CSV table of C-alpha atoms in Angstrom, one decimal:
chain,number,residue,atom,x,y,z
Y,1,UNK,CA,-157.5,-163.5,23.9
Y,2,UNK,CA,-161.3,-165.0,22.8
Y,3,UNK,CA,-162.4,-164.2,19.2
Y,4,UNK,CA,-164.4,-160.7,19.8
Y,5,UNK,CA,-168.1,-161.2,18.3
Y,6,UNK,CA,-169.2,-158.1,17.1
Y,7,UNK,CA,-173.1,-157.3,16.0
Y,8,UNK,CA,-172.9,-157.1,11.8
Y,9,UNK,CA,-175.2,-153.1,10.8
Y,10,UNK,CA,-177.6,-153.3,8.5
Y,11,UNK,CA,-177.3,-153.8,4.5
Y,12,UNK,CA,-180.2,-155.2,3.5
Y,13,UNK,CA,-183.0,-151.5,2.9
Y,14,UNK,CA,-185.9,-151.3,5.7
Y,15,UNK,CA,-189.2,-152.5,4.1
Y,16,UNK,CA,-191.1,-149.6,1.6
Y,17,UNK,CA,-188.0,-148.6,1.0
Y,18,UNK,CA,-188.2,-149.8,-2.7
Y,19,UNK,CA,-190.6,-147.6,-3.3
Y,20,UNK,CA,-188.4,-144.6,-2.9
Y,21,UNK,CA,-186.3,-146.2,-5.3
Y,22,UNK,CA,-188.1,-144.8,-8.5
Y,23,UNK,CA,-188.0,-141.8,-7.4
Y,24,UNK,CA,-183.5,-141.7,-7.8
Y,25,UNK,CA,-182.7,-140.3,-11.3
Y,26,UNK,CA,-180.7,-143.1,-13.0
Y,27,UNK,CA,-177.8,-142.5,-15.9
Y,28,UNK,CA,-179.7,-143.0,-19.8
Y,29,UNK,CA,-177.8,-145.4,-21.9
Y,30,UNK,CA,-174.4,-143.9,-23.5
Y,31,UNK,CA,-175.9,-144.5,-27.8
Y,32,UNK,CA,-173.5,-146.9,-29.2
Y,33,UNK,CA,-172.2,-147.0,-32.5
Y,34,UNK,CA,-172.7,-150.1,-34.5
Y,35,UNK,CA,-171.7,-149.4,-38.0
Y,36,UNK,CA,-174.5,-150.2,-41.2
Y,37,UNK,CA,-174.4,-154.1,-42.3
Y,38,UNK,CA,-171.7,-154.4,-45.1
Y,39,UNK,CA,-172.7,-154.6,-48.9
Y,40,UNK,CA,-172.0,-158.0,-49.8
Y,41,UNK,CA,-170.3,-158.4,-53.5
Y,42,UNK,CA,-172.4,-157.8,-56.6
Y,43,UNK,CA,-173.1,-161.8,-57.7
Y,44,UNK,CA,-170.0,-163.0,-59.8
Y,45,UNK,CA,-170.4,-166.2,-62.4
Y,46,UNK,CA,-167.4,-166.8,-61.6
Y,47,UNK,CA,-167.8,-171.1,-63.2
Y,48,UNK,CA,-169.4,-168.9,-66.5
Y,49,UNK,CA,-166.3,-166.7,-65.9
Y,50,UNK,CA,-163.3,-168.9,-65.8
Y,51,UNK,CA,-165.9,-171.4,-68.4
Y,52,UNK,CA,-165.3,-168.4,-71.3
Y,53,UNK,CA,-161.7,-168.0,-71.4
Y,54,UNK,CA,-160.9,-171.9,-71.5
Y,55,UNK,CA,-163.0,-172.0,-74.0
Y,56,UNK,CA,-161.5,-169.2,-76.2
Y,57,UNK,CA,-158.2,-171.0,-75.5
Y,58,UNK,CA,-159.1,-174.0,-76.4
Y,59,UNK,CA,-160.1,-172.8,-79.7
Y,60,UNK,CA,-164.4,-173.6,-79.4
Y,61,UNK,CA,-164.9,-169.8,-79.1
Y,62,UNK,CA,-163.5,-166.7,-81.2
Y,63,UNK,CA,-161.0,-165.0,-79.2
Y,64,UNK,CA,-162.7,-161.9,-79.9
Y,65,UNK,CA,-165.4,-162.7,-76.9
Y,66,UNK,CA,-162.3,-162.3,-74.3
Y,67,UNK,CA,-162.9,-158.5,-75.2
Y,68,UNK,CA,-166.4,-159.1,-73.7
Y,69,UNK,CA,-165.2,-160.3,-70.1
Y,70,UNK,CA,-161.0,-159.5,-69.3
Y,71,UNK,CA,-159.2,-156.5,-69.8
Y,72,UNK,CA,-157.5,-155.4,-73.0
Y,73,UNK,CA,-154.0,-156.3,-71.5
Y,74,UNK,CA,-155.5,-159.7,-70.6
Y,75,UNK,CA,-157.2,-159.8,-73.7
Y,76,UNK,CA,-154.4,-159.0,-75.7
Y,77,UNK,CA,-151.6,-161.8,-73.7
Y,78,UNK,CA,-154.2,-164.6,-74.6
Y,79,UNK,CA,-154.8,-164.4,-77.9
Y,80,UNK,CA,-151.2,-165.5,-78.2
Y,81,UNK,CA,-152.4,-169.1,-76.7
Y,82,UNK,CA,-154.9,-170.2,-78.3
Y,83,UNK,CA,-154.4,-173.8,-79.3
Y,84,UNK,CA,-157.1,-177.3,-80.2
Y,85,UNK,CA,-157.0,-178.7,-77.3
Y,86,UNK,CA,-159.6,-180.2,-74.6
Y,87,UNK,CA,-159.8,-178.5,-71.1
Y,88,UNK,CA,-162.5,-179.7,-68.9
Y,89,UNK,CA,-163.6,-177.8,-65.2
Y,90,UNK,CA,-162.9,-180.8,-62.0
Y,91,UNK,CA,-164.8,-178.7,-59.8
Y,92,UNK,CA,-166.5,-175.7,-58.7
Y,93,UNK,CA,-164.3,-173.0,-59.0
Y,94,UNK,CA,-163.4,-171.2,-55.3
Y,95,UNK,CA,-164.3,-167.9,-55.1
Y,96,UNK,CA,-162.2,-165.7,-52.4
Y,97,UNK,CA,-163.3,-162.0,-52.4
Y,98,UNK,CA,-160.7,-159.6,-50.6
Y,99,UNK,CA,-162.8,-156.9,-50.9
Y,100,UNK,CA,-166.0,-156.3,-51.4
Y,101,UNK,CA,-165.7,-155.4,-55.5
Y,102,UNK,CA,-162.8,-158.0,-56.0
Y,103,UNK,CA,-162.7,-162.1,-55.9
Y,104,UNK,CA,-159.8,-163.8,-56.5
Y,105,UNK,CA,-160.7,-167.0,-58.1
Y,106,UNK,CA,-159.1,-170.7,-58.2
Y,107,UNK,CA,-160.0,-174.1,-60.3
Y,108,UNK,CA,-158.7,-176.7,-61.5
Y,109,UNK,CA,-158.7,-177.9,-64.4
Y,110,UNK,CA,-158.1,-181.7,-67.0
Y,111,UNK,CA,-156.2,-180.4,-70.3
Y,112,UNK,CA,-154.7,-183.3,-72.0
Y,113,UNK,CA,-154.8,-186.1,-69.4
Y,114,UNK,CA,-153.4,-183.6,-66.4
Y,115,UNK,CA,-155.0,-181.8,-64.0
Y,116,UNK,CA,-154.0,-177.8,-64.0
Y,117,UNK,CA,-154.5,-175.2,-61.6
Y,118,UNK,CA,-156.3,-171.8,-62.8
Y,119,UNK,CA,-155.2,-168.7,-61.3
Y,120,UNK,CA,-158.1,-165.5,-61.5
Y,121,UNK,CA,-158.6,-162.1,-60.2
Y,122,UNK,CA,-161.8,-160.1,-61.7
Y,123,UNK,CA,-162.7,-157.0,-60.9
Y,124,UNK,CA,-166.1,-155.4,-60.3
Y,125,UNK,CA,-166.0,-152.5,-63.0
Y,126,UNK,CA,-168.8,-150.1,-64.9
Y,127,UNK,CA,-171.0,-152.5,-63.6
Y,128,UNK,CA,-169.5,-155.6,-64.9
Y,129,UNK,CA,-167.3,-158.2,-63.6
Y,130,UNK,CA,-164.0,-158.6,-65.5
Y,131,UNK,CA,-161.0,-160.6,-65.0
Y,132,UNK,CA,-157.4,-158.4,-64.8
Y,133,UNK,CA,-155.5,-161.7,-64.3
Y,134,UNK,CA,-155.9,-165.1,-66.1
Y,135,UNK,CA,-152.8,-168.3,-65.2
Y,136,UNK,CA,-152.7,-171.7,-66.6
Y,137,UNK,CA,-150.2,-173.1,-63.1
Y,138,UNK,CA,-149.0,-176.0,-65.6
C-alpha cells in the first residue's frame, strides 16, 4: 500500500490573535522563601590569641594573663606547663568555623629546633573569644 499523505491541522495562531492573549488571566508567580543571609562570625584575631598563650608557656608573660583569654579549666591546666624556652610561629594560624560562634585553630610552631603543631578551640561568649581547648602536639 502506498504511503498516505495527510494535511496537518493548523498549529499556529491566526494573525492578530496574539492581542487576545492579554485578556487571559495568568497565574501569579508563587513567592519563593529565601533564607536570610547568615551573619558572619565575630572577628577573631587567632594569631594574637595563640601568641598570648605561647608567650605565657615560654615564661615571657605572667600566667595571670591567661585568665583574660581562656576559660578557667584551660588556665589551670596551662599554668603548670610554664617553662623558659623560645617558641615562634612558623605560619599564620588556620581557622575553621564549624559554627558561627566556634572557631577551631591550628598552627605550626618551632620550639628549640623542632616543629610542633598547636590545636585550639575558641568559643565566642560574653562578647569576646575564649580559648576552651589548647594542645601542643609534640
